[in-house]
CSV table of C-alpha atoms and ligand atoms in Angstrom, one decimal:
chain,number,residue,atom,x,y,z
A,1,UNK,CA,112.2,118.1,72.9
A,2,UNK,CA,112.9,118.2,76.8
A,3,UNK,CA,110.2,115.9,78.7
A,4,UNK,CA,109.4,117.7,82.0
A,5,UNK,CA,109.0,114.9,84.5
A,6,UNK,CA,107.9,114.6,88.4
A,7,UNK,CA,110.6,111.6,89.9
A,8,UNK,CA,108.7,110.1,92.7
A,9,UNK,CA,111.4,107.7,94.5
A,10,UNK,CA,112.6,106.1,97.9
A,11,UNK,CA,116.4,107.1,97.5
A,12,UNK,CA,118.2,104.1,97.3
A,13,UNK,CA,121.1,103.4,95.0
A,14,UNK,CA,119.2,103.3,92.1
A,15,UNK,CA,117.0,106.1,92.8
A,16,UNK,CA,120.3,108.3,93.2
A,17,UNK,CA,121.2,107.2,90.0
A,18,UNK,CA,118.0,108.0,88.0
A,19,UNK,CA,117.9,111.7,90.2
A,20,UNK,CA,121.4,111.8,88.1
A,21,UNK,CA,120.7,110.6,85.2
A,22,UNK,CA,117.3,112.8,85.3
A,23,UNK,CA,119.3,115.9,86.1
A,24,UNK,CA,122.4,115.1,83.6
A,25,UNK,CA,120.7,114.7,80.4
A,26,UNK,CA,119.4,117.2,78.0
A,27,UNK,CA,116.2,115.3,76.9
A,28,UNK,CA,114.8,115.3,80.5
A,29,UNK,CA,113.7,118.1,83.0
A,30,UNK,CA,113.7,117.6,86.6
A,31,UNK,CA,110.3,119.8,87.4
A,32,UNK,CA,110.2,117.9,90.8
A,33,UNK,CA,111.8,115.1,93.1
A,34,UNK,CA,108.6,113.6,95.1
A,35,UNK,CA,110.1,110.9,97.7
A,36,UNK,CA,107.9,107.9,99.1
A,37,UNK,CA,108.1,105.2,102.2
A,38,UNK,CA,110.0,101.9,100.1
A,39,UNK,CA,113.4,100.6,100.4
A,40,UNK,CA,113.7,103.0,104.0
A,41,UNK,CA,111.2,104.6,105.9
A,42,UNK,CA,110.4,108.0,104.1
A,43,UNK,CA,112.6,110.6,106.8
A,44,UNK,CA,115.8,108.5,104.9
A,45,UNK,CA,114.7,108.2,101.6
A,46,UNK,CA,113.6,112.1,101.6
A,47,UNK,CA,117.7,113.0,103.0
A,48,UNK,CA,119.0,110.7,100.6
A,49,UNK,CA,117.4,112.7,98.0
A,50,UNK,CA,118.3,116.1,99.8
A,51,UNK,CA,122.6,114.4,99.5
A,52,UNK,CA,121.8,113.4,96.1
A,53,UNK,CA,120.6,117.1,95.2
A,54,UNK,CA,123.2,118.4,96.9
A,55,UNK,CA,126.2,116.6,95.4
A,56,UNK,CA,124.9,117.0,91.9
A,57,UNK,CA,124.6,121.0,92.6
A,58,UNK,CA,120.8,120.5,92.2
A,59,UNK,CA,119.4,123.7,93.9
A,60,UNK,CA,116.5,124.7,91.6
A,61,UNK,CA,114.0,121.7,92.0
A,62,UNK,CA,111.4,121.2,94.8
A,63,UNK,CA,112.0,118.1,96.8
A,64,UNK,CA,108.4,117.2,98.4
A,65,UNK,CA,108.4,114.8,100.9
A,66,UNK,CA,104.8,112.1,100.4
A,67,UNK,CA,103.6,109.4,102.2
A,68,UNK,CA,105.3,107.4,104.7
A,69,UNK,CA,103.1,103.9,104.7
A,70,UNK,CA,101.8,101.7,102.0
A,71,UNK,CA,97.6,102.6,101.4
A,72,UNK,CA,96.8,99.1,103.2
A,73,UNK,CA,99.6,97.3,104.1
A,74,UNK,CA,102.7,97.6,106.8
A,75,UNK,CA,105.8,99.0,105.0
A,76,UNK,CA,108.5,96.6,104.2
A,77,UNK,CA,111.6,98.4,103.4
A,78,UNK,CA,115.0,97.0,101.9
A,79,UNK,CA,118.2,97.6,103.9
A,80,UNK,CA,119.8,94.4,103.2
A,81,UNK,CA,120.1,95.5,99.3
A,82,UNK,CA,120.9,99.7,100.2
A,83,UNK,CA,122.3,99.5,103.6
A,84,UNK,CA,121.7,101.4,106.4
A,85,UNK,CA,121.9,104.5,105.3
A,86,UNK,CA,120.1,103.6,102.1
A,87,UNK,CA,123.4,105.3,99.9
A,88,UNK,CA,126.1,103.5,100.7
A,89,UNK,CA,129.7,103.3,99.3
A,90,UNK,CA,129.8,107.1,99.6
A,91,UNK,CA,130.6,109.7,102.5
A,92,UNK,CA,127.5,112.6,102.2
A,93,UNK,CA,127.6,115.4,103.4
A,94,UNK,CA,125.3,117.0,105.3
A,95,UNK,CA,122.5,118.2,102.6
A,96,UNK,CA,123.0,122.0,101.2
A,97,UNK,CA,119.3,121.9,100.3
A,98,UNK,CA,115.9,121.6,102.4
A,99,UNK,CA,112.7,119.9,101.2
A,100,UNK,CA,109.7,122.1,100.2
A,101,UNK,CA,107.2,122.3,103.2
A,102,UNK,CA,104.1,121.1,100.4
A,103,UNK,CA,103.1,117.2,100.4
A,104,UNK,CA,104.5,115.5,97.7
A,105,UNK,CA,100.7,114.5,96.6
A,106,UNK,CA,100.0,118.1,96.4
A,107,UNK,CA,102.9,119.0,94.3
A,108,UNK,CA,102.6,116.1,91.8
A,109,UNK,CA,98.7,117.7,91.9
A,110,UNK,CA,99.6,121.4,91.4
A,111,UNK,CA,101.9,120.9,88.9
A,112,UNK,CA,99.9,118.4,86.6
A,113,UNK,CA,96.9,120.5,86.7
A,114,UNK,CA,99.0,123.8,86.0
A,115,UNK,CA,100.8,122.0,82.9
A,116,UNK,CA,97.8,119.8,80.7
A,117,UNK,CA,99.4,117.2,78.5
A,118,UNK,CA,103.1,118.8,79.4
A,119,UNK,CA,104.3,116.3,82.8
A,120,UNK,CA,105.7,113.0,82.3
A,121,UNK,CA,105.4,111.2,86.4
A,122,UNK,CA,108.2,108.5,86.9
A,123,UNK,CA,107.8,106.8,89.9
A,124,UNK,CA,110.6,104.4,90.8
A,125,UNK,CA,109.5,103.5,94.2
A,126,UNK,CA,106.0,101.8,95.8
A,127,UNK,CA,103.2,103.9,93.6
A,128,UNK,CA,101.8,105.2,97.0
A,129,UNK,CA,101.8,108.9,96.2
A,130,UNK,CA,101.0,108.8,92.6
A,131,UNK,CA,97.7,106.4,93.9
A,132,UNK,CA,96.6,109.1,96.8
A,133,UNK,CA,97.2,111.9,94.2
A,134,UNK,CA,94.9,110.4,91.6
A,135,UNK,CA,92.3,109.6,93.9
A,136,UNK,CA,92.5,113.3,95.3
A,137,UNK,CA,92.3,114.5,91.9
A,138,UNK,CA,91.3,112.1,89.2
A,139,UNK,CA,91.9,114.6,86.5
A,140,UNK,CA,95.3,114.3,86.9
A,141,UNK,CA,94.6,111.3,85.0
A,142,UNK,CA,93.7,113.3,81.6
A,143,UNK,CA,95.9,115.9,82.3
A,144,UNK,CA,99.6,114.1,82.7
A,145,UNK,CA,101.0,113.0,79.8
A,146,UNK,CA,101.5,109.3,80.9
A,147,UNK,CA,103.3,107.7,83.8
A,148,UNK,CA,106.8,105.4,83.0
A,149,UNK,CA,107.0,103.2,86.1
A,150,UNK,CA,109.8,101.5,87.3
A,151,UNK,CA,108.0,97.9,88.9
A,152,UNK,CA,106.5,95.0,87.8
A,153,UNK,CA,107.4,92.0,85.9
A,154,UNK,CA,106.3,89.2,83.7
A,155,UNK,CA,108.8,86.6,84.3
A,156,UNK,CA,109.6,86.4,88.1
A,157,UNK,CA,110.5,88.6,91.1
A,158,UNK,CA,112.9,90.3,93.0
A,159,UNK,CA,110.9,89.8,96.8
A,160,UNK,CA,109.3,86.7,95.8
A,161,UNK,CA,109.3,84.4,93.0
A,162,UNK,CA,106.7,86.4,91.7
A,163,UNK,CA,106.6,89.7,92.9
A,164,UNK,CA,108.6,92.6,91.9
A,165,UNK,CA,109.3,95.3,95.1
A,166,UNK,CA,108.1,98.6,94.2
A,167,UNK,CA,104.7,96.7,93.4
A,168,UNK,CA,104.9,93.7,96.2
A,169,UNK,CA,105.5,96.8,98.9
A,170,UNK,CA,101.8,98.8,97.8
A,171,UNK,CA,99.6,96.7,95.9
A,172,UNK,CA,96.8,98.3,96.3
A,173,UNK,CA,98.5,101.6,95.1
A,174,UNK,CA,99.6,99.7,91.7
A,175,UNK,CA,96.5,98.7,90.9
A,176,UNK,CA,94.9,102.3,91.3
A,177,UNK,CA,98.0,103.6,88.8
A,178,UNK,CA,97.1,100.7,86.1
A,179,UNK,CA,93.6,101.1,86.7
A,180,UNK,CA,93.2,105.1,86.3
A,181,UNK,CA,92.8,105.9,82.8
A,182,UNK,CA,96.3,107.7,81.9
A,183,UNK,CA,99.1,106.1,79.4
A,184,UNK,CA,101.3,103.8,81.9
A,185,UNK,CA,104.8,102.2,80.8
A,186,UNK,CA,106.0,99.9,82.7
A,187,UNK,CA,109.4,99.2,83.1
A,188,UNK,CA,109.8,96.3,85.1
A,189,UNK,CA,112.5,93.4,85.5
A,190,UNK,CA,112.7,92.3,81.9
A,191,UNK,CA,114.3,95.4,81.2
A,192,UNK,CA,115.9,96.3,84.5
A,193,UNK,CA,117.6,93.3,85.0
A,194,UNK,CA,119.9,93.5,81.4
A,195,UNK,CA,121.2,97.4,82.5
A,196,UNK,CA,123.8,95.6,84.8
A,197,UNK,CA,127.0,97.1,85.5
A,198,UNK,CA,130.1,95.3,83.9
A,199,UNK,CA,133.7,96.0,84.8
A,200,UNK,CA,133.7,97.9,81.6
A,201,UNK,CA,130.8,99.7,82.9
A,202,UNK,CA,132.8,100.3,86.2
A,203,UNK,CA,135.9,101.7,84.4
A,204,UNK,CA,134.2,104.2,82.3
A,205,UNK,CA,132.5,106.1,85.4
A,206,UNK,CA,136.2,105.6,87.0
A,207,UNK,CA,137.8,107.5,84.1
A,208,UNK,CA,135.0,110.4,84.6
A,209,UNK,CA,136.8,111.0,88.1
A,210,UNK,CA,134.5,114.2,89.5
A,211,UNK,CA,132.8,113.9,92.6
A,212,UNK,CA,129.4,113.1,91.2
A,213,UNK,CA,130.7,109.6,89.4
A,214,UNK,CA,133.3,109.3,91.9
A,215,UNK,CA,129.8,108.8,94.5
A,216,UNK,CA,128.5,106.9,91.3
A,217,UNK,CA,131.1,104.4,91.6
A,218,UNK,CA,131.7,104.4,95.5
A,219,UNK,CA,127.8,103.6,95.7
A,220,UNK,CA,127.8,101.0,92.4
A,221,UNK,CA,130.8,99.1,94.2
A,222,UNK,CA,128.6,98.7,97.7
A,223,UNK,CA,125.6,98.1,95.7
A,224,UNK,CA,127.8,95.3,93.8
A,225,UNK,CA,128.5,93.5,96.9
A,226,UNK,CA,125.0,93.3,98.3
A,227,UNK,CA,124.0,91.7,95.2
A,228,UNK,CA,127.0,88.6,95.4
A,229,UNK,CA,125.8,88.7,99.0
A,230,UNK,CA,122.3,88.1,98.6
A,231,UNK,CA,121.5,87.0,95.2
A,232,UNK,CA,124.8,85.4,93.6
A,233,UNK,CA,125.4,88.2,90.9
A,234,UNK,CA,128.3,89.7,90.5
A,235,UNK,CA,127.1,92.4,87.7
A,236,UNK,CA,124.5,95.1,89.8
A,237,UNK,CA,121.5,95.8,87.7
A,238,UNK,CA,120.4,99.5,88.0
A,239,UNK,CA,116.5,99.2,87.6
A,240,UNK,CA,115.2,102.9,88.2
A,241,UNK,CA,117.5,104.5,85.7
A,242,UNK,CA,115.8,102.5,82.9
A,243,UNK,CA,112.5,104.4,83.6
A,244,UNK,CA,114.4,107.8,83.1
A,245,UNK,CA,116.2,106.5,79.8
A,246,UNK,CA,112.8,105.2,78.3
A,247,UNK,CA,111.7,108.9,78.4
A,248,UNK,CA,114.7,110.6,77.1
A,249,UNK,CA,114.9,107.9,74.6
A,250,UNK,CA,112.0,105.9,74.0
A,251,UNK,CA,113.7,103.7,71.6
A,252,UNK,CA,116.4,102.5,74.0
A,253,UNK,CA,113.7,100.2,75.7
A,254,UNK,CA,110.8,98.6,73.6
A,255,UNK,CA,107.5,97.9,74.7
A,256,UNK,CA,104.5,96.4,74.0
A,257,UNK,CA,100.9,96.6,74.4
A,258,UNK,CA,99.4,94.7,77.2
A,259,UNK,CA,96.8,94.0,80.4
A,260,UNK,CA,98.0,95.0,83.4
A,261,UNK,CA,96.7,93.1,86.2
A,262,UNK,CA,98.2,93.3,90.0
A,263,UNK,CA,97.7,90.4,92.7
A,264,UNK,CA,96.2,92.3,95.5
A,265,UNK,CA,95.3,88.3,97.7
A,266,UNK,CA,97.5,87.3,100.6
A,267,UNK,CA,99.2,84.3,98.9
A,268,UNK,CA,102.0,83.4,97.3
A,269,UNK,CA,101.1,85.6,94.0
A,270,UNK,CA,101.0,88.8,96.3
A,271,UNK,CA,102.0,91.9,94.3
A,272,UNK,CA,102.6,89.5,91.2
A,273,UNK,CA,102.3,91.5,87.8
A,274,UNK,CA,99.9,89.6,85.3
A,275,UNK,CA,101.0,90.9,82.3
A,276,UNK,CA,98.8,89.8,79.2
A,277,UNK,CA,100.2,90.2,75.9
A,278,UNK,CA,97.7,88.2,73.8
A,279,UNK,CA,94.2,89.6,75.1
A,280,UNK,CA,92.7,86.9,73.4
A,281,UNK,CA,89.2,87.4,75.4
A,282,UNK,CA,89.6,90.9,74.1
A,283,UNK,CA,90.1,93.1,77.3
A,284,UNK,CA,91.5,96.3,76.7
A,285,UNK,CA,95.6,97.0,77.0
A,286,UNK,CA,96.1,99.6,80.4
A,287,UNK,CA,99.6,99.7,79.3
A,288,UNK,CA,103.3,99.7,77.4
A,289,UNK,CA,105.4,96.9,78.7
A,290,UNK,CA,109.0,97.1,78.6
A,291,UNK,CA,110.5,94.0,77.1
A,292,UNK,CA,114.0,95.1,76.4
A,293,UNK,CA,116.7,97.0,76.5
A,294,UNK,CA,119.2,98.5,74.2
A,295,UNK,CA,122.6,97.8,76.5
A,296,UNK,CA,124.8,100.3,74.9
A,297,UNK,CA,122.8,103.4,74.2
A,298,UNK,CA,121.4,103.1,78.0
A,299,UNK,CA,125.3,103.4,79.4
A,300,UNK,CA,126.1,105.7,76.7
A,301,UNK,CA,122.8,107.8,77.8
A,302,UNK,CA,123.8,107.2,81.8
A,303,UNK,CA,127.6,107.5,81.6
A,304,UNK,CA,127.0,110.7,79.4
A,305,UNK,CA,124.7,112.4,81.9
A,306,UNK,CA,126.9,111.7,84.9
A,307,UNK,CA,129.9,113.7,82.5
A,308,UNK,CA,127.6,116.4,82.3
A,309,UNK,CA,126.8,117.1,85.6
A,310,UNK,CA,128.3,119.8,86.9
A,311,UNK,CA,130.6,119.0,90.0
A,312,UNK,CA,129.6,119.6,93.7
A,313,UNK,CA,129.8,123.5,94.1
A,314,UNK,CA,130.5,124.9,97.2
A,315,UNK,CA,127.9,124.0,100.2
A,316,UNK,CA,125.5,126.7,100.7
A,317,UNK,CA,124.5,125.2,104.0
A,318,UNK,CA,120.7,126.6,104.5
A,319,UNK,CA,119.9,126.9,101.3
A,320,UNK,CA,116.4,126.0,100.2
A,321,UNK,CA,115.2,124.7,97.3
A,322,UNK,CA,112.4,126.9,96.2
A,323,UNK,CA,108.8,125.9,95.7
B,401,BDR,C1,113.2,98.4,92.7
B,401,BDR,O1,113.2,98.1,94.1
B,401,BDR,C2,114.0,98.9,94.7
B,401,BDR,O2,114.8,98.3,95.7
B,401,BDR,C3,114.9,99.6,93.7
B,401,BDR,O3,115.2,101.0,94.1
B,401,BDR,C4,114.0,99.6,92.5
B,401,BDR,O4,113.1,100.7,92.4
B,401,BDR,C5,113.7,97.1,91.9
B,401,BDR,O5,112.8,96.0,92.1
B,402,CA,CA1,113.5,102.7,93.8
């Protein structure tokens, strides 16, 4: 059965690959793109949805654009990792398609309470938006049918020894998401990190050769080198589309049963994930925790969606993507 899902990201290499992924295979339906403030400042990572849309031919989904600042905290963004254009290792055009005039915290509203039990959120940037749309509306809480989260981690960080970004960058708004009541996965690092991209990885999106894995591989190459740059590793892990592939194919990434809680103090733990497996004072789970991931099936599911997309028709400069 398709899963209709909201992607709420901060385009981003990653994100661009998940927006693909998203739009490329059958057991997912793109019913929006909601872009936050994360690894750039939100005017970038909304474009860099807008090019993404574009090259993939994706005309028929509403891009919203959300909020531009963590609830409580300055914005820390990520242009060592993305670059300053947050995309490259690929020439965009300009974008065929225009965001939606609607908040993104509106739309993720509208379109949970018009579809009870029927939309899957997938954030894969700070949880900003999906935390100001739940306290908005807290019934969106009963009437989503769960939230799979990219973020988070039980055994060390990406920012900080202990913190992972998308939940070291808006605490506060992490803990709302754990904390409001609805079904929450959470794919963080443990996952992420084994979904890294091998020469063998590298060749099969090479032998796709269409524009869209053509971009794949351009961006994959840049994103390659910011990672022997900054942290030693010459294999790139692509975290967001692991969030996307845990919904079109639960089994490709197990989970278990835990306690959620985020670090919200100033100190060293900030944004720190406390993930509690045993319960052994008998609190009550607020979530599924990834803790692996099923190498081949995810680039068989990835890989496969990027054959499937369709290749970049014709600009239709000032075309709109409807509402
Ligand atoms: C997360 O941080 C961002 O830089 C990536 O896009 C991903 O969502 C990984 O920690
Ligand atoms: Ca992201």
């Amino acid at each position: 059965m398709t899963r209709r899902i909201i992607l709420d990201c901060d385009p981003g290499h990653d994100d661009a690959m998940a927006i693909l992924l998203a739009h490329g295979t059958p057991e997912v339906s793109l019913a929006a793109i909601t872009t936050v403030a994360g690894n750039h400042p939100l005017e970038l990572t909304t474009l860099n949805a807008l090019r993404v849309c574009s090259l993939a031919g994706i005309r028929d989904v509403p891009v919203a654009a959300g909020c531009a600042a963590p609830l409580a905290r300055p914005l820390l963004t990520a242009p060592e990792i993305h670059g300053t254009t947050g995309l490259e290792g690929h020439d965009w055009d300009e974008p065929a398609v225009r965001a939606v005039a609607e908040h993104a915290v509106d739309v993720i509203i509208e379109m949970v309470m018009s579809a009870p039990g029927e939309i899957t959120i997938v954030p894969i940037g700070p949880l900003t938006n999906i935390a100001m749309a739940v306290r908005k509306e807290p019934r969106i809480a009963w009437r989503a049918r769960e939230v799979v989260l990219m973020g988070g981690s039980y055994t060390g960080g990406n920012v900080t020894p202990g913190a992972e970004f998308n939940i070291y960058v808006d605490p506060e708004a992490a803990a709302m998401v754990f904390e409001a009541g609805w079904p929450v996965t959470m794919v963080g690092l443990e996952v992420t990190r084994m979904a890294n991209a091998s020469e063998a990885v590298f060749e099969r999106i090479a032998a796709l050769n269409t524009p869209v894995a053509n971009a794949v591989e351009g961006m994959l190459r840049f994103y390659q080198r910011q990672q022997q740059t900054s942290v030693g590793v010459n294999e790139p892990p692509v975290h967001d589309p692991c969030a996307v592939a845990r919904v079109a194919n639960p089994g490709l990434v197990p989970c278990r049963e835990a306690r959620v809680e985020v670090e919200l103090g100033d100190g060293p733990t900030k944004g720190m994930t406390l993930v509690d497996f045993r319960r052994r004072d008998g609190t009550q789970a607020n979530a599924m925790v990834g803790t692996g991931l099923e190498v081949e099936g995810f680039w068989d599911l990835f890989i496969g969606s990027l054959g499937a997309t369709p290749p970049t028709p014709a600009p239709a400069r000032g075309a709109s993507a409807p509402g």
